[in-house]
């Protein structure tokens, strides 16, 4: 028995590694148009989260093409354990910041640190294991719903999968399916909506339970009510576990309660602060906020008129 258990354990860990690298591949595809040029240093170290996950950009510059700089001498701090939002006009480089943090690309100038460690000095595996991303669009594996959620942590029990699905507001939907958690999804399985996919991605992340969490327009396909409930659940998990989180968002209503809001423009920080502080400044944030509120109110009014009420 003893002799047998060793190779089995070994196989188990190979299997876990394989599953994990599939997960990373998945994230990789999601962050799109990625050129995998980064190299791990021969003496790469594992990430040590000894200050609770503080992320710093110090004078970072980056361009996909040399003639078109995207990030320009950007310095910003994402404090440990806080919920931080990155907002700004379309194309200002919000998703690029997440790709740099995940080290799909290396910065061309300056540095990015996590708890004081330059991410270029870290092993890619330890960096990416510490980060969980809910991207704009999550492709599902050709597998059951249960397995798709369990990719977050393949050692999770059925009960843990369900608990994660409940917090991600998708349990009730899954339960109503004829085959429940055994329903096949993915390209060859049942078609599910964008909003359901997003909630499966959040369930996965809840199971993975990484120290650093990034959300890239992660709830954009949900209706306002479901979105608010889901964001409330995510907030309570973040608070409970004191996780550092970064939310990239267009709709400011989804992030106005962040501890810190960083407003980007032309690849640099235009302004930062809390929602109230930024409204008081009457700058870019307040402009974006007022424009969106106006639209929101119009939609509300139109909605009521359309319903005849
Ligand atoms: P949005 O709010 O519209 O999602 P964003 O602020 O997240 O935009 P990014 O996706 O970071 O912006 O893109 C910043 C700029 O870099 C855009 O002009 C985009 O076209 C360009 N870009 C993004 N990815 C690549 C790539 N792989 N190669 C070349 N240019 C790219």
mmCIF file of C-alpha atoms and ligand atoms in Angstrom:
data_model
loop_
_atom_site.group_PDB
_atom_site.id
_atom_site.type_symbol
_atom_site.label_atom_id
_atom_site.label_comp_id
_atom_site.label_asym_id
_atom_site.label_seq_id
_atom_site.Cartn_x
_atom_site.Cartn_y
_atom_site.Cartn_z
ATOM 1 C CA UNK A 1 0.000 0.000 0.000
ATOM 2 C CA UNK A 2 2.753 2.361 0.960
ATOM 3 C CA UNK A 3 4.597 1.730 -2.285
ATOM 4 C CA UNK A 4 1.510 2.400 -4.322
ATOM 5 C CA UNK A 5 0.467 5.592 -2.594
ATOM 6 C CA UNK A 6 3.599 7.454 -3.583
ATOM 7 C CA UNK A 7 3.120 7.286 -7.343
ATOM 8 C CA UNK A 8 -0.589 7.938 -6.922
ATOM 9 C CA UNK A 9 0.081 11.082 -4.942
ATOM 10 C CA UNK A 10 2.540 12.103 -7.560
ATOM 11 C CA UNK A 11 0.011 11.528 -10.327
ATOM 12 C CA UNK A 12 -2.522 13.488 -8.339
ATOM 13 C CA UNK A 13 -0.244 16.483 -8.181
ATOM 14 C CA UNK A 14 0.578 16.244 -11.893
ATOM 15 C CA UNK A 15 -3.146 16.155 -12.568
ATOM 16 C CA UNK A 16 -3.701 19.216 -10.380
ATOM 17 C CA UNK A 17 -0.872 21.065 -12.110
ATOM 18 C CA UNK A 18 -2.355 20.182 -15.469
ATOM 19 C CA UNK A 19 -5.801 21.395 -14.478
ATOM 20 C CA UNK A 20 -4.313 24.557 -13.041
ATOM 21 C CA UNK A 21 -2.362 25.283 -16.196
ATOM 22 C CA UNK A 22 -5.549 24.778 -18.193
ATOM 23 C CA UNK A 23 -7.160 27.366 -15.974
ATOM 24 C CA UNK A 24 -4.283 29.737 -16.581
ATOM 25 C CA UNK A 25 -4.525 29.062 -20.309
ATOM 26 C CA UNK A 26 -8.158 29.949 -20.126
ATOM 27 C CA UNK A 27 -7.398 33.236 -18.474
ATOM 28 C CA UNK A 28 -4.693 33.758 -21.017
ATOM 29 C CA UNK A 29 -7.083 33.441 -23.930
ATOM 30 C CA UNK A 30 -9.484 35.720 -22.207
ATOM 31 C CA UNK A 31 -7.094 38.541 -21.852
ATOM 32 C CA UNK A 32 -6.941 38.396 -25.644
ATOM 33 C CA UNK A 33 -4.453 39.038 -28.374
ATOM 34 C CA UNK A 34 -1.692 38.022 -26.065
ATOM 35 C CA UNK A 35 1.872 37.593 -27.175
ATOM 36 C CA UNK A 36 3.558 35.317 -24.667
ATOM 37 C CA UNK A 37 6.955 36.972 -24.684
ATOM 38 C CA UNK A 38 7.689 37.125 -20.985
ATOM 39 C CA UNK A 39 10.489 34.966 -19.644
ATOM 40 C CA UNK A 40 10.976 33.674 -16.165
ATOM 41 C CA UNK A 41 14.331 34.447 -14.565
ATOM 42 C CA UNK A 42 16.499 31.427 -13.748
ATOM 43 C CA UNK A 43 16.487 32.475 -10.084
ATOM 44 C CA UNK A 44 12.785 33.406 -10.004
ATOM 45 C CA UNK A 45 11.325 33.478 -6.492
ATOM 46 C CA UNK A 46 7.843 32.658 -5.269
ATOM 47 C CA UNK A 47 5.652 35.640 -4.403
ATOM 48 C CA UNK A 48 5.592 36.348 -0.673
ATOM 49 C CA UNK A 49 2.472 38.165 0.389
ATOM 50 C CA UNK A 50 3.980 39.638 3.514
ATOM 51 C CA UNK A 51 2.192 43.005 3.445
ATOM 52 C CA UNK A 52 -1.295 41.798 2.600
ATOM 53 C CA UNK A 53 -1.081 42.287 -1.177
ATOM 54 C CA UNK A 54 -0.122 45.880 -1.907
ATOM 55 C CA UNK A 55 0.299 46.555 -5.628
ATOM 56 C CA UNK A 56 2.449 49.423 -6.885
ATOM 57 C CA UNK A 57 3.077 50.840 -10.328
ATOM 58 C CA UNK A 58 6.223 52.960 -10.313
ATOM 59 C CA UNK A 59 6.761 55.110 -13.394
ATOM 60 C CA UNK A 60 5.457 52.383 -15.662
ATOM 61 C CA UNK A 61 5.478 52.845 -19.423
ATOM 62 C CA UNK A 62 4.135 50.357 -21.923
ATOM 63 C CA UNK A 63 3.215 50.200 -25.614
ATOM 64 C CA UNK A 64 2.006 47.283 -27.761
ATOM 65 C CA UNK A 65 3.592 49.057 -30.723
ATOM 66 C CA UNK A 66 6.532 51.420 -30.196
ATOM 67 C CA UNK A 67 4.849 54.253 -32.074
ATOM 68 C CA UNK A 68 1.752 54.196 -29.866
ATOM 69 C CA UNK A 69 2.359 54.478 -26.132
ATOM 70 C CA UNK A 70 -0.567 53.187 -24.050
ATOM 71 C CA UNK A 71 0.710 53.576 -20.467
ATOM 72 C CA UNK A 72 2.893 56.641 -19.834
ATOM 73 C CA UNK A 73 5.015 56.960 -16.701
ATOM 74 C CA UNK A 74 2.151 55.708 -14.598
ATOM 75 C CA UNK A 75 2.550 55.632 -10.818
ATOM 76 C CA UNK A 76 -0.219 54.395 -8.562
ATOM 77 C CA UNK A 77 -0.714 52.343 -5.408
ATOM 78 C CA UNK A 78 -3.417 49.771 -4.866
ATOM 79 C CA UNK A 79 -3.409 49.454 -1.068
ATOM 80 C CA UNK A 80 -3.457 46.013 0.547
ATOM 81 C CA UNK A 81 -6.860 44.648 1.402
ATOM 82 C CA UNK A 82 -8.765 47.422 -0.353
ATOM 83 C CA UNK A 83 -11.279 47.505 -3.130
ATOM 84 C CA UNK A 84 -9.929 49.696 -5.903
ATOM 85 C CA UNK A 85 -11.630 50.684 -9.137
ATOM 86 C CA UNK A 86 -9.891 51.714 -12.323
ATOM 87 C CA UNK A 87 -12.104 53.795 -14.551
ATOM 88 C CA UNK A 88 -11.652 56.097 -17.492
ATOM 89 C CA UNK A 89 -12.588 56.604 -21.126
ATOM 90 C CA UNK A 90 -12.640 53.624 -23.482
ATOM 91 C CA UNK A 91 -9.178 52.664 -24.712
ATOM 92 C CA UNK A 92 -7.289 54.473 -21.924
ATOM 93 C CA UNK A 93 -5.512 51.245 -20.927
ATOM 94 C CA UNK A 94 -7.599 49.729 -18.112
ATOM 95 C CA UNK A 95 -7.476 46.124 -19.335
ATOM 96 C CA UNK A 96 -3.829 46.595 -20.301
ATOM 97 C CA UNK A 97 -3.054 47.274 -16.638
ATOM 98 C CA UNK A 98 -4.541 43.905 -15.666
ATOM 99 C CA UNK A 99 -2.547 42.171 -18.433
ATOM 100 C CA UNK A 100 0.665 43.783 -17.167
ATOM 101 C CA UNK A 101 -0.129 42.684 -13.625
ATOM 102 C CA UNK A 102 -0.694 39.124 -14.762
ATOM 103 C CA UNK A 103 2.588 39.491 -16.661
ATOM 104 C CA UNK A 104 1.334 38.688 -20.119
ATOM 105 C CA UNK A 105 3.604 41.538 -21.134
ATOM 106 C CA UNK A 106 6.537 43.152 -19.407
ATOM 107 C CA UNK A 107 6.665 46.866 -18.783
ATOM 108 C CA UNK A 108 9.104 48.772 -20.965
ATOM 109 C CA UNK A 109 10.039 51.237 -18.279
ATOM 110 C CA UNK A 110 9.527 51.489 -14.521
ATOM 111 C CA UNK A 111 8.323 48.546 -12.449
ATOM 112 C CA UNK A 112 5.320 46.839 -10.935
ATOM 113 C CA UNK A 113 5.657 45.437 -7.436
ATOM 114 C CA UNK A 114 3.479 43.280 -5.219
ATOM 115 C CA UNK A 115 4.387 43.635 -1.543
ATOM 116 C CA UNK A 116 7.672 45.198 -2.621
ATOM 117 C CA UNK A 117 8.690 42.438 -5.046
ATOM 118 C CA UNK A 118 9.225 43.303 -8.709
ATOM 119 C CA UNK A 119 6.895 40.933 -10.541
ATOM 120 C CA UNK A 120 9.672 40.214 -13.088
ATOM 121 C CA UNK A 121 11.646 38.544 -10.283
ATOM 122 C CA UNK A 122 8.830 36.133 -9.433
ATOM 123 C CA UNK A 123 8.046 32.687 -10.735
ATOM 124 C CA UNK A 124 5.161 32.958 -13.181
ATOM 125 C CA UNK A 125 3.371 30.090 -11.518
ATOM 126 C CA UNK A 126 3.353 31.696 -8.074
ATOM 127 C CA UNK A 127 2.344 35.070 -9.488
ATOM 128 C CA UNK A 128 -0.557 33.671 -11.492
ATOM 129 C CA UNK A 129 -1.672 31.342 -8.727
ATOM 130 C CA UNK A 130 -2.066 34.353 -6.451
ATOM 131 C CA UNK A 131 -4.293 36.188 -8.903
ATOM 132 C CA UNK A 132 -7.874 35.404 -9.813
ATOM 133 C CA UNK A 133 -9.446 37.136 -12.781
ATOM 134 C CA UNK A 134 -13.060 37.396 -13.848
ATOM 135 C CA UNK A 135 -12.684 38.594 -17.414
ATOM 136 C CA UNK A 136 -15.224 40.228 -19.706
ATOM 137 C CA UNK A 137 -16.017 36.950 -21.398
ATOM 138 C CA UNK A 138 -15.347 33.525 -19.944
ATOM 139 C CA UNK A 139 -15.345 30.611 -22.344
ATOM 140 C CA UNK A 140 -16.589 27.469 -20.651
ATOM 141 C CA UNK A 141 -15.007 24.049 -20.884
ATOM 142 C CA UNK A 142 -16.924 21.282 -22.639
ATOM 143 C CA UNK A 143 -17.879 19.734 -19.358
ATOM 144 C CA UNK A 144 -20.624 19.787 -16.743
ATOM 145 C CA UNK A 145 -21.543 22.928 -14.818
ATOM 146 C CA UNK A 146 -20.213 21.309 -11.666
ATOM 147 C CA UNK A 147 -16.796 20.707 -13.239
ATOM 148 C CA UNK A 148 -16.735 24.145 -14.774
ATOM 149 C CA UNK A 149 -17.116 25.652 -11.316
ATOM 150 C CA UNK A 150 -14.699 23.163 -9.778
ATOM 151 C CA UNK A 151 -11.876 24.311 -12.068
ATOM 152 C CA UNK A 152 -11.474 26.989 -9.405
ATOM 153 C CA UNK A 153 -10.352 24.328 -6.933
ATOM 154 C CA UNK A 154 -10.445 20.759 -8.104
ATOM 155 C CA UNK A 155 -10.326 19.487 -4.532
ATOM 156 C CA UNK A 156 -13.643 21.167 -3.666
ATOM 157 C CA UNK A 157 -16.553 19.019 -2.521
ATOM 158 C CA UNK A 158 -19.997 19.093 -4.120
ATOM 159 C CA UNK A 159 -21.237 21.136 -1.139
ATOM 160 C CA UNK A 160 -18.488 23.702 -1.632
ATOM 161 C CA UNK A 161 -19.353 23.978 -5.321
ATOM 162 C CA UNK A 162 -22.979 24.661 -4.402
ATOM 163 C CA UNK A 163 -22.033 27.180 -1.720
ATOM 164 C CA UNK A 164 -19.916 29.074 -4.267
ATOM 165 C CA UNK A 165 -22.726 28.963 -6.841
ATOM 166 C CA UNK A 166 -25.150 30.355 -4.251
ATOM 167 C CA UNK A 167 -22.905 33.304 -3.459
ATOM 168 C CA UNK A 168 -22.471 33.900 -7.174
ATOM 169 C CA UNK A 169 -26.266 34.025 -7.643
ATOM 170 C CA UNK A 170 -26.366 31.126 -10.092
ATOM 171 C CA UNK A 171 -27.500 28.194 -7.905
ATOM 172 C CA UNK A 172 -31.221 28.726 -8.450
ATOM 173 C CA UNK A 173 -30.761 28.809 -12.211
ATOM 174 C CA UNK A 174 -28.677 25.631 -12.239
ATOM 175 C CA UNK A 175 -31.177 23.846 -10.039
ATOM 176 C CA UNK A 176 -33.970 24.510 -12.523
ATOM 177 C CA UNK A 177 -32.089 22.824 -15.360
ATOM 178 C CA UNK A 178 -33.286 19.259 -16.072
ATOM 179 C CA UNK A 179 -29.853 17.871 -15.268
ATOM 180 C CA UNK A 180 -28.862 20.445 -12.661
ATOM 181 C CA UNK A 181 -25.166 20.575 -11.925
ATOM 182 C CA UNK A 182 -24.594 17.676 -14.353
ATOM 183 C CA UNK A 183 -25.745 19.761 -17.313
ATOM 184 C CA UNK A 184 -23.160 19.838 -20.090
ATOM 185 C CA UNK A 185 -22.094 23.317 -21.173
ATOM 186 C CA UNK A 186 -19.416 24.714 -23.445
ATOM 187 C CA UNK A 187 -19.381 24.652 -27.233
ATOM 188 C CA UNK A 188 -20.888 21.190 -27.432
ATOM 189 C CA UNK A 189 -23.227 21.611 -24.474
ATOM 190 C CA UNK A 190 -26.210 23.719 -23.595
ATOM 191 C CA UNK A 191 -26.157 27.366 -24.588
ATOM 192 C CA UNK A 192 -26.160 29.607 -21.575
ATOM 193 C CA UNK A 193 -26.411 33.359 -21.443
ATOM 194 C CA UNK A 194 -23.549 35.808 -21.010
ATOM 195 C CA UNK A 195 -24.808 36.716 -17.562
ATOM 196 C CA UNK A 196 -24.917 33.063 -16.500
ATOM 197 C CA UNK A 197 -21.382 32.556 -17.766
ATOM 198 C CA UNK A 198 -20.229 35.549 -15.754
ATOM 199 C CA UNK A 199 -21.790 34.087 -12.635
ATOM 200 C CA UNK A 200 -20.151 30.706 -13.256
ATOM 201 C CA UNK A 201 -16.839 32.573 -13.580
ATOM 202 C CA UNK A 202 -17.483 34.258 -10.235
ATOM 203 C CA UNK A 203 -18.353 30.866 -8.636
ATOM 204 C CA UNK A 204 -15.025 29.555 -9.891
ATOM 205 C CA UNK A 205 -13.195 32.516 -8.434
ATOM 206 C CA UNK A 206 -14.919 32.112 -5.073
ATOM 207 C CA UNK A 207 -13.693 28.505 -4.986
ATOM 208 C CA UNK A 208 -10.183 29.453 -6.098
ATOM 209 C CA UNK A 209 -10.092 32.054 -3.320
ATOM 210 C CA UNK A 210 -6.912 33.833 -4.491
ATOM 211 C CA UNK A 211 -5.299 36.637 -2.461
ATOM 212 C CA UNK A 212 -5.572 39.126 -5.352
ATOM 213 C CA UNK A 213 -8.779 39.478 -7.339
ATOM 214 C CA UNK A 214 -9.303 41.305 -10.619
ATOM 215 C CA UNK A 215 -12.669 41.947 -12.189
ATOM 216 C CA UNK A 216 -12.691 43.197 -15.771
ATOM 217 C CA UNK A 217 -16.243 44.330 -16.544
ATOM 218 C CA UNK A 218 -17.200 41.119 -14.795
ATOM 219 C CA UNK A 219 -20.888 41.848 -14.327
ATOM 220 C CA UNK A 220 -21.600 43.780 -17.520
ATOM 221 C CA UNK A 221 -24.061 41.204 -18.894
ATOM 222 C CA UNK A 222 -26.303 41.152 -15.809
ATOM 223 C CA UNK A 223 -29.510 43.055 -15.207
ATOM 224 C CA UNK A 224 -29.250 45.814 -12.593
ATOM 225 C CA UNK A 225 -30.946 43.845 -9.832
ATOM 226 C CA UNK A 226 -28.857 40.648 -10.219
ATOM 227 C CA UNK A 227 -25.729 42.749 -10.635
ATOM 228 C CA UNK A 228 -26.356 44.626 -7.393
ATOM 229 C CA UNK A 229 -26.980 41.416 -5.435
ATOM 230 C CA UNK A 230 -23.903 39.725 -6.890
ATOM 231 C CA UNK A 231 -21.697 42.762 -6.241
ATOM 232 C CA UNK A 232 -22.995 42.854 -2.661
ATOM 233 C CA UNK A 233 -21.981 39.205 -2.195
ATOM 234 C CA UNK A 234 -18.568 39.817 -3.757
ATOM 235 C CA UNK A 235 -18.064 42.839 -1.492
ATOM 236 C CA UNK A 236 -18.856 40.837 1.603
ATOM 237 C CA UNK A 237 -16.353 38.121 0.601
ATOM 238 C CA UNK A 238 -13.670 40.747 -0.074
ATOM 239 C CA UNK A 239 -14.276 42.426 3.282
ATOM 240 C CA UNK A 240 -14.483 39.184 5.227
ATOM 241 C CA UNK A 241 -11.163 37.952 3.795
ATOM 242 C CA UNK A 242 -9.499 41.362 3.503
ATOM 243 C CA UNK A 243 -8.595 40.759 -0.131
ATOM 244 C CA UNK A 244 -6.976 43.261 -2.456
ATOM 245 C CA UNK A 245 -9.240 43.686 -5.456
ATOM 246 C CA UNK A 246 -9.170 45.698 -8.652
ATOM 247 C CA UNK A 247 -12.337 46.397 -10.596
ATOM 248 C CA UNK A 248 -12.169 47.670 -14.164
ATOM 249 C CA UNK A 249 -15.526 49.194 -14.976
ATOM 250 C CA UNK A 250 -17.382 51.433 -17.361
ATOM 251 C CA UNK A 251 -20.544 51.845 -15.372
ATOM 252 C CA UNK A 252 -19.600 53.885 -12.341
ATOM 253 C CA UNK A 253 -22.674 52.759 -10.398
ATOM 254 C CA UNK A 254 -21.007 49.357 -10.038
ATOM 255 C CA UNK A 255 -17.867 50.740 -8.352
ATOM 256 C CA UNK A 256 -18.774 54.011 -6.615
ATOM 257 C CA UNK A 257 -18.485 52.303 -3.191
ATOM 258 C CA UNK A 258 -14.782 51.387 -3.743
ATOM 259 C CA UNK A 259 -12.218 52.403 -1.119
ATOM 260 C CA UNK A 260 -10.262 54.107 -3.876
ATOM 261 C CA UNK A 261 -11.178 55.083 -7.432
ATOM 262 C CA UNK A 262 -8.341 55.725 -9.867
ATOM 263 C CA UNK A 263 -9.330 57.673 -12.966
ATOM 264 C CA UNK A 264 -7.101 57.111 -15.986
ATOM 265 C CA UNK A 265 -6.705 59.315 -18.993
ATOM 266 C CA UNK A 266 -4.185 58.884 -21.809
ATOM 267 C CA UNK A 267 -2.326 56.167 -19.914
ATOM 268 C CA UNK A 268 -1.862 58.125 -16.721
ATOM 269 C CA UNK A 269 -3.721 58.937 -13.505
ATOM 270 C CA UNK A 270 -5.988 61.927 -14.080
ATOM 271 C CA UNK A 271 -7.317 61.935 -10.513
ATOM 272 C CA UNK A 272 -7.987 59.565 -7.630
ATOM 273 C CA UNK A 273 -9.929 59.422 -4.390
ATOM 274 C CA UNK A 274 -13.229 58.208 -3.003
ATOM 275 C CA UNK A 275 -16.488 58.769 -4.878
ATOM 276 C CA UNK A 276 -17.338 61.780 -2.699
ATOM 277 C CA UNK A 277 -13.874 63.310 -3.011
ATOM 278 C CA UNK A 278 -13.942 62.923 -6.783
ATOM 279 C CA UNK A 279 -17.418 64.431 -7.114
ATOM 280 C CA UNK A 280 -16.226 67.417 -5.051
ATOM 281 C CA UNK A 281 -13.304 67.936 -7.427
ATOM 282 C CA UNK A 282 -15.656 68.484 -10.359
ATOM 283 C CA UNK A 283 -13.151 66.884 -12.729
ATOM 284 C CA UNK A 284 -13.250 63.997 -15.201
ATOM 285 C CA UNK A 285 -14.897 61.558 -12.753
ATOM 286 C CA UNK A 286 -17.709 63.914 -11.901
ATOM 287 C CA UNK A 287 -18.212 64.566 -15.610
ATOM 288 C CA UNK A 288 -18.436 60.819 -16.365
ATOM 289 C CA UNK A 289 -20.703 60.266 -13.346
ATOM 290 C CA UNK A 290 -23.116 63.023 -14.277
ATOM 291 C CA UNK A 291 -23.310 61.877 -17.888
ATOM 292 C CA UNK A 292 -24.089 58.307 -16.802
ATOM 293 C CA UNK A 293 -26.623 59.371 -14.181
ATOM 294 C CA UNK A 294 -28.446 61.400 -16.801
ATOM 295 C CA UNK A 295 -28.615 58.358 -19.095
ATOM 296 C CA UNK A 296 -29.674 56.128 -16.221
ATOM 297 C CA UNK A 297 -32.509 58.450 -15.232
ATOM 298 C CA UNK A 298 -33.670 58.706 -18.838
ATOM 299 C CA UNK A 299 -33.719 54.922 -19.111
ATOM 300 C CA UNK A 300 -35.669 54.658 -15.897
ATOM 301 C CA UNK A 301 -38.230 57.155 -17.098
ATOM 302 C CA UNK A 302 -38.474 55.492 -20.508
ATOM 303 C CA UNK A 303 -38.827 52.102 -18.835
ATOM 304 C CA UNK A 304 -41.764 53.379 -16.799
ATOM 305 C CA UNK A 305 -43.376 55.050 -19.792
ATOM 306 C CA UNK A 306 -42.961 51.861 -21.840
ATOM 307 C CA UNK A 307 -44.637 49.849 -19.083
ATOM 308 C CA UNK A 308 -47.420 52.418 -19.044
ATOM 309 C CA UNK A 309 -46.693 53.356 -15.437
HETATM 310 P P1 LIG B 1 -12.180 49.581 -22.881
HETATM 311 O O1 LIG B 1 -12.698 50.439 -21.777
HETATM 312 O O2 LIG B 1 -12.728 49.971 -24.208
HETATM 313 O O3 LIG B 1 -12.240 48.108 -22.604
HETATM 314 P P2 LIG B 1 -9.463 49.840 -21.978
HETATM 315 O O4 LIG B 1 -9.294 51.103 -21.261
HETATM 316 O O5 LIG B 1 -9.572 48.590 -21.191
HETATM 317 O O6 LIG B 1 -10.625 49.942 -23.029
HETATM 318 P P3 LIG B 1 -7.263 48.521 -23.299
HETATM 319 O O7 LIG B 1 -8.024 47.302 -23.674
HETATM 320 O O8 LIG B 1 -6.281 48.436 -22.212
HETATM 321 O O9 LIG B 1 -8.231 49.732 -22.994
HETATM 322 O O10 LIG B 1 -6.540 49.053 -24.607
HETATM 323 C C1 LIG B 1 -5.790 50.256 -24.640
HETATM 324 C C2 LIG B 1 -5.366 50.529 -26.059
HETATM 325 O O11 LIG B 1 -4.438 49.525 -26.491
HETATM 326 C C3 LIG B 1 -6.505 50.508 -27.059
HETATM 327 O O12 LIG B 1 -6.298 51.550 -27.973
HETATM 328 C C4 LIG B 1 -6.383 49.164 -27.742
HETATM 329 O O13 LIG B 1 -6.830 49.236 -29.064
HETATM 330 C C5 LIG B 1 -4.894 48.905 -27.709
HETATM 331 N N1 LIG B 1 -4.583 47.460 -27.615
HETATM 332 C C6 LIG B 1 -5.099 46.586 -26.738
HETATM 333 N N2 LIG B 1 -4.563 45.354 -26.909
HETATM 334 C C7 LIG B 1 -3.681 45.455 -27.938
HETATM 335 C C8 LIG B 1 -2.802 44.538 -28.601
HETATM 336 N N3 LIG B 1 -2.697 43.252 -28.240
HETATM 337 N N4 LIG B 1 -2.046 45.012 -29.634
HETATM 338 C C9 LIG B 1 -2.124 46.301 -30.011
HETATM 339 N N5 LIG B 1 -2.928 47.229 -29.422
HETATM 340 C C10 LIG B 1 -3.700 46.809 -28.399
#
